[in-house]
GROMACS .gro file of C-alpha atoms in nm:
model
  409
    1HIS     CA    1  -1.677  -0.420   1.744
    2PRO     CA    2  -1.857  -0.383   2.081
    3VAL     CA    3  -1.839  -0.003   2.060
    4TRP     CA    4  -2.092  -0.009   1.773
    5GLN     CA    5  -2.346  -0.232   1.946
    6ASP     CA    6  -2.691  -0.072   1.972
    7VAL     CA    7  -2.569   0.230   1.770
    8PRO     CA    8  -2.817   0.275   1.482
    9GLU     CA    9  -2.606   0.536   1.302
   10PRO     CA   10  -2.247   0.643   1.379
   11LEU     CA   11  -2.181   1.016   1.375
   12LEU     CA   12  -1.873   1.217   1.285
   13VAL     CA   13  -1.827   1.483   1.554
   14VAL     CA   14  -1.586   1.769   1.481
   15ARG     CA   15  -1.453   1.962   1.779
   16GLY     CA   16  -1.471   2.339   1.768
   17ALA     CA   17  -1.106   2.361   1.879
   18ALA     CA   18  -0.828   2.106   1.922
   19PRO     CA   19  -0.483   2.265   1.970
   20VAL     CA   20  -0.198   2.073   1.808
   21PRO     CA   21   0.083   1.984   2.055
   22VAL     CA   22   0.415   2.133   1.938
   23THR     CA   23   0.758   2.042   2.076
   24HIS     CA   24   1.050   2.279   2.003
   25LEU     CA   25   1.409   2.153   1.988
   26ASP     CA   26   1.731   2.342   1.917
   27TRP     CA   27   1.983   2.148   1.710
   28SER     CA   28   2.159   2.453   1.569
   29ASP     CA   29   2.485   2.379   1.754
   30VAL     CA   30   2.476   2.004   1.687
   31ALA     CA   31   2.707   1.849   1.426
   32GLU     CA   32   2.545   1.699   1.115
   33THR     CA   33   2.621   1.335   1.206
   34ALA     CA   34   2.482   1.387   1.557
   35ARG     CA   35   2.171   1.550   1.409
   36GLU     CA   36   2.104   1.244   1.196
   37ALA     CA   37   2.142   1.021   1.501
   38ARG     CA   38   1.903   1.240   1.699
   39LEU     CA   39   1.654   1.233   1.413
   40ARG     CA   40   1.663   0.853   1.399
   41ASP     CA   41   1.606   0.836   1.773
   42LEU     CA   42   1.322   1.088   1.751
   43LEU     CA   43   1.148   0.897   1.471
   44ARG     CA   44   1.181   0.570   1.662
   45GLU     CA   45   1.034   0.730   1.975
   46GLU     CA   46   0.747   0.880   1.773
   47ARG     CA   47   0.657   0.543   1.623
   48GLU     CA   48   0.676   0.368   1.959
   49ARG     CA   49   0.461   0.638   2.120
   50GLY     CA   50   0.184   0.597   1.864
   51ILE     CA   51  -0.140   0.796   1.860
   52ASP     CA   52  -0.393   0.788   2.144
   53LEU     CA   53  -0.734   0.768   1.976
   54ALA     CA   54  -0.900   0.901   2.291
   55ARG     CA   55  -0.716   1.234   2.280
   56ALA     CA   56  -0.769   1.500   2.014
   57PRO     CA   57  -0.632   1.609   1.775
   58LEU     CA   58  -0.467   1.275   1.677
   59GLN     CA   59  -0.156   1.459   1.559
   60ARG     CA   60   0.148   1.641   1.695
   61LEU     CA   61   0.448   1.837   1.570
   62THR     CA   62   0.815   1.845   1.662
   63LEU     CA   63   1.021   2.138   1.528
   64ALA     CA   64   1.399   2.106   1.547
   65ARG     CA   65   1.578   2.430   1.458
   66LEU     CA   66   1.890   2.369   1.248
   67GLY     CA   67   1.991   2.731   1.188
   68ASP     CA   68   1.858   3.081   1.138
   69ASP     CA   69   1.667   2.987   0.823
   70SER     CA   70   1.612   2.611   0.841
   71VAL     CA   71   1.406   2.376   1.056
   72ARG     CA   72   1.342   2.002   1.061
   73VAL     CA   73   0.972   1.923   1.097
   74VAL     CA   74   0.841   1.588   1.224
   75TRP     CA   75   0.465   1.565   1.183
   76SER     CA   76   0.294   1.261   1.336
   77PHE     CA   77  -0.073   1.204   1.262
   78HIS     CA   78  -0.325   0.923   1.241
   79HIS     CA   79  -0.445   0.825   0.896
   80MET     CA   80  -0.807   0.873   0.999
   81VAL     CA   81  -0.740   1.249   1.012
   82LEU     CA   82  -0.567   1.299   0.677
   83ASP     CA   83  -0.484   1.105   0.364
   84GLY     CA   84  -0.176   1.168   0.152
   85TRP     CA   85  -0.341   1.411  -0.088
   86SER     CA   86  -0.482   1.616   0.203
   87LEU     CA   87  -0.139   1.631   0.365
   88PHE     CA   88  -0.009   1.841   0.078
   89HIS     CA   89  -0.313   2.069   0.091
   90VAL     CA   90  -0.227   2.142   0.454
   91LEU     CA   91   0.143   2.193   0.375
   92SER     CA   92   0.056   2.439   0.098
   93ASP     CA   93  -0.158   2.642   0.339
   94VAL     CA   94   0.113   2.631   0.608
   95PHE     CA   95   0.377   2.756   0.364
   96ALA     CA   96   0.150   3.046   0.268
   97CYS     CA   97   0.106   3.141   0.635
   98VAL     CA   98   0.479   3.111   0.712
   99ALA     CA   99   0.569   3.331   0.417
  100ASP     CA  100   0.303   3.592   0.494
  101PRO     CA  101   0.143   3.535   0.836
  102ASP     CA  102  -0.059   3.858   0.832
  103THR     CA  103  -0.218   3.867   0.488
  104ALA     CA  104  -0.190   3.512   0.349
  105ALA     CA  105  -0.491   3.442   0.127
  106LEU     CA  106  -0.573   3.076   0.179
  107PRO     CA  107  -0.789   2.888  -0.071
  108VAL     CA  108  -1.149   2.826   0.025
  109ARG     CA  109  -1.183   2.450   0.060
  110ARG     CA  110  -1.516   2.274   0.063
  111PRO     CA  111  -1.578   2.124   0.412
  112PHE     CA  112  -1.538   1.753   0.473
  113ARG     CA  113  -1.898   1.733   0.596
  114ASP     CA  114  -2.012   1.782   0.235
  115TYR     CA  115  -1.834   1.458   0.147
  116VAL     CA  116  -1.997   1.280   0.442
  117ALA     CA  117  -2.337   1.404   0.322
  118TRP     CA  118  -2.256   1.288  -0.032
  119LEU     CA  119  -2.177   0.940   0.102
  120GLY     CA  120  -2.509   0.932   0.282
  121ASP     CA  121  -2.692   0.999  -0.044
  122ARG     CA  122  -2.537   0.702  -0.229
  123ASP     CA  123  -2.756   0.415  -0.347
  124ARG     CA  124  -2.648   0.157  -0.088
  125GLU     CA  125  -2.859  -0.123  -0.239
  126GLU     CA  126  -2.700  -0.088  -0.582
  127ALA     CA  127  -2.349  -0.082  -0.433
  128GLU     CA  128  -2.416  -0.389  -0.219
  129ARG     CA  129  -2.563  -0.573  -0.517
  130HIS     CA  130  -2.240  -0.508  -0.708
  131TRP     CA  131  -2.024  -0.655  -0.431
  132ARG     CA  132  -2.253  -0.954  -0.379
  133GLU     CA  133  -2.197  -1.047  -0.741
  134ARG     CA  134  -1.827  -0.958  -0.735
  135LEU     CA  135  -1.747  -1.163  -0.424
  136ALA     CA  136  -1.987  -1.454  -0.475
  137SER     CA  137  -1.829  -1.798  -0.411
  138LEU     CA  138  -1.519  -1.648  -0.247
  139ASP     CA  139  -1.460  -1.895   0.036
  140GLU     CA  140  -1.087  -1.897   0.110
  141PRO     CA  141  -0.823  -1.624   0.140
  142THR     CA  142  -0.529  -1.590  -0.097
  143PRO     CA  143  -0.229  -1.762   0.066
  144LEU     CA  144   0.095  -1.568   0.098
  145PRO     CA  145   0.447  -1.721   0.099
  146TYR     CA  146   0.491  -1.687   0.475
  147ASP     CA  147   0.812  -1.794   0.645
  148ARG     CA  148   0.609  -1.821   0.966
  149GLU     CA  149   0.233  -1.871   0.957
  150PRO     CA  150   0.048  -1.601   1.155
  151ARG     CA  151  -0.085  -1.707   1.493
  152GLU     CA  152  -0.452  -1.653   1.561
  153SER     CA  153  -0.375  -1.369   1.802
  154HIS     CA  154  -0.120  -1.200   1.574
  155ARG     CA  155  -0.188  -0.843   1.462
  156ALA     CA  156  -0.014  -0.786   1.131
  157GLU     CA  157   0.200  -0.475   1.085
  158SER     CA  158   0.413  -0.410   0.777
  159ARG     CA  159   0.679  -0.212   0.959
  160GLU     CA  160   0.988  -0.318   0.760
  161THR     CA  161   1.047  -0.222   0.397
  162VAL     CA  162   1.238  -0.342   0.092
  163ARG     CA  163   1.280  -0.086  -0.183
  164ALA     CA  164   1.350  -0.126  -0.555
  165VAL     CA  165   1.369   0.129  -0.836
  166LEU     CA  166   1.304   0.047  -1.201
  167PRO     CA  167   1.552   0.207  -1.442
  168ALA     CA  168   1.429   0.509  -1.637
  169VAL     CA  169   1.438   0.315  -1.965
  170THR     CA  170   1.213   0.043  -1.819
  171THR     CA  171   0.977   0.300  -1.667
  172ARG     CA  172   0.946   0.480  -2.002
  173ALA     CA  173   0.877   0.151  -2.179
  174LEU     CA  174   0.607   0.063  -1.923
  175ARG     CA  175   0.436   0.396  -1.981
  176GLU     CA  176   0.454   0.350  -2.358
  177ARG     CA  177   0.306  -0.003  -2.340
  178ALA     CA  178   0.031   0.125  -2.111
  179LYS     CA  179  -0.055   0.415  -2.343
  180GLU     CA  180  -0.062   0.189  -2.650
  181ALA     CA  181  -0.302  -0.051  -2.477
  182GLY     CA  182  -0.526   0.218  -2.325
  183LEU     CA  183  -0.414   0.132  -1.972
  184THR     CA  184  -0.289   0.322  -1.669
  185LEU     CA  185   0.050   0.256  -1.517
  186GLY     CA  186  -0.131   0.159  -1.197
  187THR     CA  187  -0.319  -0.119  -1.377
  188LEU     CA  188   0.010  -0.267  -1.500
  189VAL     CA  189   0.150  -0.272  -1.146
  190GLN     CA  190  -0.169  -0.427  -1.006
  191GLY     CA  191  -0.161  -0.691  -1.278
  192ALA     CA  192   0.202  -0.770  -1.200
  193TRP     CA  193   0.123  -0.803  -0.827
  194ALA     CA  194  -0.175  -1.028  -0.904
  195LEU     CA  195   0.050  -1.248  -1.121
  196LEU     CA  196   0.306  -1.264  -0.840
  197LEU     CA  197   0.040  -1.373  -0.590
  198SER     CA  198  -0.098  -1.626  -0.838
  199ARG     CA  199   0.242  -1.786  -0.904
  200HIS     CA  200   0.331  -1.812  -0.536
  201ALA     CA  201  -0.015  -1.935  -0.434
  202GLY     CA  202  -0.035  -2.186  -0.718
  203ARG     CA  203  -0.387  -2.080  -0.814
  204ASP     CA  204  -0.553  -1.885  -1.095
  205GLU     CA  205  -0.771  -1.665  -0.873
  206VAL     CA  206  -0.636  -1.423  -0.613
  207VAL     CA  207  -0.768  -1.128  -0.414
  208LEU     CA  208  -0.560  -0.822  -0.330
  209GLY     CA  209  -0.647  -0.487  -0.181
  210THR     CA  210  -0.630  -0.176  -0.398
  211THR     CA  211  -0.611   0.162  -0.227
  212VAL     CA  212  -0.803   0.430  -0.418
  213SER     CA  213  -0.823   0.806  -0.368
  214GLY     CA  214  -1.194   0.795  -0.282
  215ARG     CA  215  -1.246   1.151  -0.409
  216PRO     CA  216  -1.560   1.134  -0.624
  217PRO     CA  217  -1.523   1.331  -0.949
  218GLU     CA  218  -1.896   1.410  -0.942
  219LEU     CA  219  -1.854   1.603  -0.612
  220ASP     CA  220  -1.742   1.955  -0.706
  221GLY     CA  221  -1.433   2.063  -0.516
  222ALA     CA  222  -1.350   1.714  -0.388
  223GLU     CA  223  -0.989   1.734  -0.511
  224ALA     CA  224  -0.923   2.035  -0.286
  225MET     CA  225  -1.097   1.901   0.026
  226THR     CA  226  -0.905   1.796   0.336
  227GLY     CA  227  -0.972   1.480   0.536
  228LEU     CA  228  -0.966   1.103   0.496
  229PHE     CA  229  -1.098   0.998   0.158
  230ILE     CA  230  -0.892   0.693   0.065
  231ALA     CA  231  -1.045   0.348   0.067
  232THR     CA  232  -0.895   0.005   0.013
  233LEU     CA  233  -1.117  -0.217  -0.198
  234PRO     CA  234  -1.090  -0.589  -0.272
  235THR     CA  235  -0.968  -0.661  -0.624
  236ARG     CA  236  -1.063  -1.013  -0.730
  237VAL     CA  237  -0.845  -1.127  -1.017
  238THR     CA  238  -0.853  -1.440  -1.232
  239VAL     CA  239  -0.539  -1.501  -1.437
  240PRO     CA  240  -0.662  -1.634  -1.773
  241ARG     CA  241  -0.522  -1.938  -1.949
  242ALA     CA  242  -0.573  -1.777  -2.291
  243GLY     CA  243  -0.551  -1.430  -2.442
  244THR     CA  244  -0.287  -1.161  -2.410
  245LEU     CA  245  -0.166  -0.949  -2.123
  246ALA     CA  246  -0.319  -0.640  -2.285
  247GLN     CA  247  -0.663  -0.804  -2.313
  248TRP     CA  248  -0.653  -0.929  -1.955
  249LEU     CA  249  -0.534  -0.596  -1.813
  250ARG     CA  250  -0.805  -0.404  -1.999
  251ARG     CA  251  -1.068  -0.629  -1.837
  252LEU     CA  252  -0.904  -0.577  -1.500
  253GLN     CA  253  -0.907  -0.199  -1.546
  254GLN     CA  254  -1.274  -0.201  -1.646
  255GLU     CA  255  -1.369  -0.415  -1.345
  256GLN     CA  256  -1.179  -0.184  -1.111
  257GLY     CA  257  -1.365   0.114  -1.253
  258GLU     CA  258  -1.692  -0.052  -1.150
  259ASP     CA  259  -1.546  -0.141  -0.810
  260ARG     CA  260  -1.450   0.222  -0.747
  261ARG     CA  261  -1.795   0.341  -0.848
  262HIS     CA  262  -1.942   0.126  -0.571
  263GLY     CA  263  -1.662   0.178  -0.321
  264SER     CA  264  -1.874   0.325  -0.041
  265VAL     CA  265  -1.961  -0.019   0.105
  266PRO     CA  266  -1.757  -0.096   0.421
  267LEU     CA  267  -1.517  -0.393   0.407
  268THR     CA  268  -1.697  -0.560   0.696
  269ARG     CA  269  -2.018  -0.551   0.496
  270MET     CA  270  -1.842  -0.682   0.184
  271LYS     CA  271  -1.706  -0.976   0.379
  272ALA     CA  272  -2.060  -1.074   0.475
  273PHE     CA  273  -2.118  -1.148   0.105
  274THR     CA  274  -1.843  -1.416   0.104
  275GLY     CA  275  -1.798  -1.760   0.252
  276LEU     CA  276  -1.463  -1.671   0.411
  277PRO     CA  277  -1.381  -1.804   0.759
  278GLU     CA  278  -1.468  -1.570   1.044
  279ARG     CA  279  -1.110  -1.467   1.123
  280ALA     CA  280  -0.996  -1.440   0.761
  281GLY     CA  281  -0.971  -1.102   0.592
  282LEU     CA  282  -1.082  -1.025   0.239
  283PHE     CA  283  -0.715  -0.980   0.147
  284ASP     CA  284  -0.374  -0.984   0.315
  285SER     CA  285  -0.178  -0.771   0.070
  286ILE     CA  286  -0.248  -0.426  -0.070
  287VAL     CA  287  -0.123  -0.207  -0.355
  288VAL     CA  288  -0.101   0.170  -0.302
  289PHE     CA  289  -0.023   0.405  -0.592
  290GLU     CA  290   0.106   0.730  -0.440
  291ASN     CA  291   0.068   1.007  -0.695
  292TYR     CA  292   0.077   1.311  -0.469
  293PRO     CA  293   0.124   1.675  -0.582
  294VAL     CA  294   0.464   1.722  -0.419
  295ASP     CA  295   0.757   1.908  -0.570
  296ASP     CA  296   0.985   2.201  -0.489
  297GLY     CA  297   0.724   2.438  -0.633
  298LEU     CA  298   0.492   2.367  -0.341
  299ALA     CA  299   0.722   2.568  -0.113
  300ALA     CA  300   0.898   2.782  -0.375
  301ALA     CA  301   0.569   2.954  -0.459
  302HIS     CA  302   0.596   3.116  -0.115
  303GLY     CA  303   0.971   3.186  -0.119
  304LEU     CA  304   1.055   2.875   0.083
  305ARG     CA  305   1.248   2.557   0.007
  306LEU     CA  306   1.129   2.206   0.089
  307SER     CA  307   1.384   1.924   0.107
  308GLY     CA  308   1.425   1.579   0.255
  309LEU     CA  309   1.052   1.503   0.252
  310GLU     CA  310   0.998   1.147   0.368
  311GLY     CA  311   0.698   0.959   0.501
  312VAL     CA  312   0.709   0.665   0.740
  313GLU     CA  313   0.391   0.464   0.776
  314THR     CA  314   0.270   0.115   0.855
  315THR     CA  315  -0.039  -0.080   0.760
  316ASN     CA  316  -0.222  -0.366   0.929
  317TYR     CA  317  -0.155  -0.601   0.637
  318PRO     CA  318   0.130  -0.854   0.612
  319LEU     CA  319   0.238  -0.715   0.272
  320SER     CA  320   0.192  -0.358   0.147
  321LEU     CA  321   0.324  -0.251  -0.193
  322VAL     CA  322   0.363   0.126  -0.230
  323VAL     CA  323   0.430   0.256  -0.581
  324GLU     CA  324   0.574   0.603  -0.642
  325PRO     CA  325   0.561   0.721  -1.004
  326GLY     CA  326   0.842   0.930  -1.147
  327PRO     CA  327   1.113   0.911  -1.413
  328GLU     CA  328   1.217   0.592  -1.230
  329LEU     CA  329   0.928   0.390  -1.086
  330ALA     CA  330   0.991   0.328  -0.715
  331LEU     CA  331   0.855   0.017  -0.543
  332SER     CA  332   0.848  -0.015  -0.163
  333LEU     CA  333   0.734  -0.350  -0.026
  334GLY     CA  334   0.635  -0.322   0.338
  335TYR     CA  335   0.631  -0.653   0.524
  336ASP     CA  336   0.565  -0.791   0.870
  337PRO     CA  337   0.900  -0.919   1.006
  338GLU     CA  338   0.713  -1.154   1.240
  339LEU     CA  339   0.585  -1.340   0.932
  340PHE     CA  340   0.848  -1.285   0.661
  341ASP     CA  341   1.225  -1.296   0.651
  342ALA     CA  342   1.397  -1.002   0.484
  343SER     CA  343   1.530  -1.241   0.219
  344THR     CA  344   1.175  -1.343   0.128
  345ALA     CA  345   1.064  -0.980   0.093
  346GLU     CA  346   1.369  -0.911  -0.124
  347ARG     CA  347   1.292  -1.214  -0.340
  348LEU     CA  348   0.929  -1.106  -0.386
  349THR     CA  349   1.041  -0.756  -0.482
  350GLY     CA  350   1.287  -0.903  -0.731
  351HIS     CA  351   1.014  -1.120  -0.885
  352LEU     CA  352   0.789  -0.816  -0.918
  353THR     CA  353   1.054  -0.614  -1.101
  354VAL     CA  354   1.109  -0.904  -1.344
  355LEU     CA  355   0.734  -0.922  -1.414
  356LEU     CA  356   0.722  -0.547  -1.479
  357GLN     CA  357   1.024  -0.570  -1.707
  358GLY     CA  358   0.841  -0.840  -1.901
  359MET     CA  359   0.538  -0.613  -1.937
  360ALA     CA  360   0.761  -0.331  -2.056
  361ASP     CA  361   0.895  -0.562  -2.328
  362ASP     CA  362   0.565  -0.695  -2.460
  363LEU     CA  363   0.194  -0.697  -2.369
  364ASP     CA  364   0.096  -0.924  -2.659
  365ARG     CA  365   0.193  -1.252  -2.493
  366ALA     CA  366  -0.013  -1.462  -2.254
  367PRO     CA  367   0.008  -1.373  -1.883
  368ARG     CA  368   0.137  -1.722  -1.808
  369ARG     CA  369   0.431  -1.666  -2.042
  370LEU     CA  370   0.561  -1.375  -1.839
  371PRO     CA  371   0.886  -1.477  -1.664
  372LEU     CA  372   0.921  -1.457  -1.288
  373LEU     CA  373   1.299  -1.502  -1.281
  374THR     CA  374   1.586  -1.342  -1.466
  375PRO     CA  375   1.794  -1.577  -1.687
  376ALA     CA  376   2.060  -1.586  -1.415
  377GLY     CA  377   1.794  -1.661  -1.154
  378ARG     CA  378   1.653  -1.946  -1.362
  379GLU     CA  379   2.001  -2.095  -1.398
  380ARG     CA  380   2.056  -2.081  -1.021
  381ALA     CA  381   1.716  -2.242  -0.961
  382VAL     CA  382   1.795  -2.525  -1.204
  383ARG     CA  383   2.131  -2.589  -1.039
  384ALA     CA  384   1.973  -2.588  -0.693
  385GLY     CA  385   1.697  -2.821  -0.813
  386ASN     CA  386   1.943  -3.073  -0.951
  387GLY     CA  387   2.111  -3.101  -0.612
  388ALA     CA  388   2.416  -3.309  -0.533
  389VAL     CA  389   2.463  -3.676  -0.614
  390THR     CA  390   2.422  -3.891  -0.301
  391GLY     CA  391   2.495  -4.251  -0.219
  392ALA     CA  392   2.142  -4.333  -0.105
  393PRO     CA  393   2.068  -4.709  -0.113
  394VAL     CA  394   1.827  -4.843  -0.369
  395THR     CA  395   1.526  -4.938  -0.158
  396THR     CA  396   1.168  -4.839  -0.080
  397THR     CA  397   1.042  -4.574   0.162
  398ALA     CA  398   0.914  -4.853   0.388
  399GLY     CA  399   1.259  -5.013   0.381
  400LEU     CA  400   1.429  -4.688   0.479
  401PHE     CA  401   1.181  -4.646   0.766
  402ALA     CA  402   1.239  -5.002   0.891
  403GLY     CA  403   1.616  -4.950   0.878
  404TRP     CA  404   1.588  -4.632   1.083
  405VAL     CA  405   1.377  -4.813   1.345
  406ARG     CA  406   1.641  -5.087   1.374
  407ARG     CA  407   1.919  -4.832   1.420
  408THR     CA  408   1.729  -4.615   1.671
  409PRO     CA  409   1.492  -4.848   1.858
   0.00000   0.00000   0.00000
């Protein structure tokens, strides 16, 4: 980017003070249905307004009073200020101050600058050597099943979402299979997404983005720090022709552990180690595993009640899979409506749930044996493939072409 030209080292500058803009609304006399309509309008306006990167503090609040003891809070902020884990650190501190504004004892959190200093001390050469080897010979992006190919000037934005929830019995089975194989639930989901990309692309090797917490365990106090730590790293996956799902997923998990250990290299630098075209990205789909510390206890510890917590976000990738663990595993597939029809996003989500169901059943079969369609879906596909009987004449392609020319000279 031109802004970085002739800049030997970028600096993170923290302002001494940056007041947060707060808008107060009174909805206490508004009926419930009208409140919901106003909230939808407010959220739409907030998204359309966006965040001006030239004006601190890259966040704002809207407080809509619903009654004497309840308020709806809309908090808009840019991701470069906070990640999901940090958001709940801030909420916890806010709840403490609301409950006891005079004497609230807030936890002492290590400053973000310590993390920046830690990054500066990393062995850059070792990390770059890892990614040179990991991305060697990568010369074309993983194709996605677009309904409309992106134009050169298009800026992807996954602003529409399809949601699916795995039944509790399937979620329990997935966790059991993962535990038996020494795997995390996140690895199973990443493997399923890689298989989905592989099947739709018609190739054994795919690259997806994996969003990681970025909080180094070797940095004391990192889990309690506030700021932007997450990183999205390229995950290069080869679907094997032999071996079992468990064996393949264990290799994938081990490789990702090494990737995370060297995750301080910027994506732009990683791309320089590939043979990808100039305008191609390292990946066009990402997987995000959201395992945030949110529950009623976060507010209840301070005599408050938190309800209706919902996040709305977009990414600059055509497809973004967000996974929320719980008794029932929730899958949210964000997609760019300029590139995908809703029916395509729904079909992809359906395929993913079938793959995960197959993993829940058995990890001892080959990855290629994992079904993509339900039995009913396979039957519909077979019927559609057979088509209807037509009265086409028995002739050659050249003969059909010549006949068409004669009829439409």
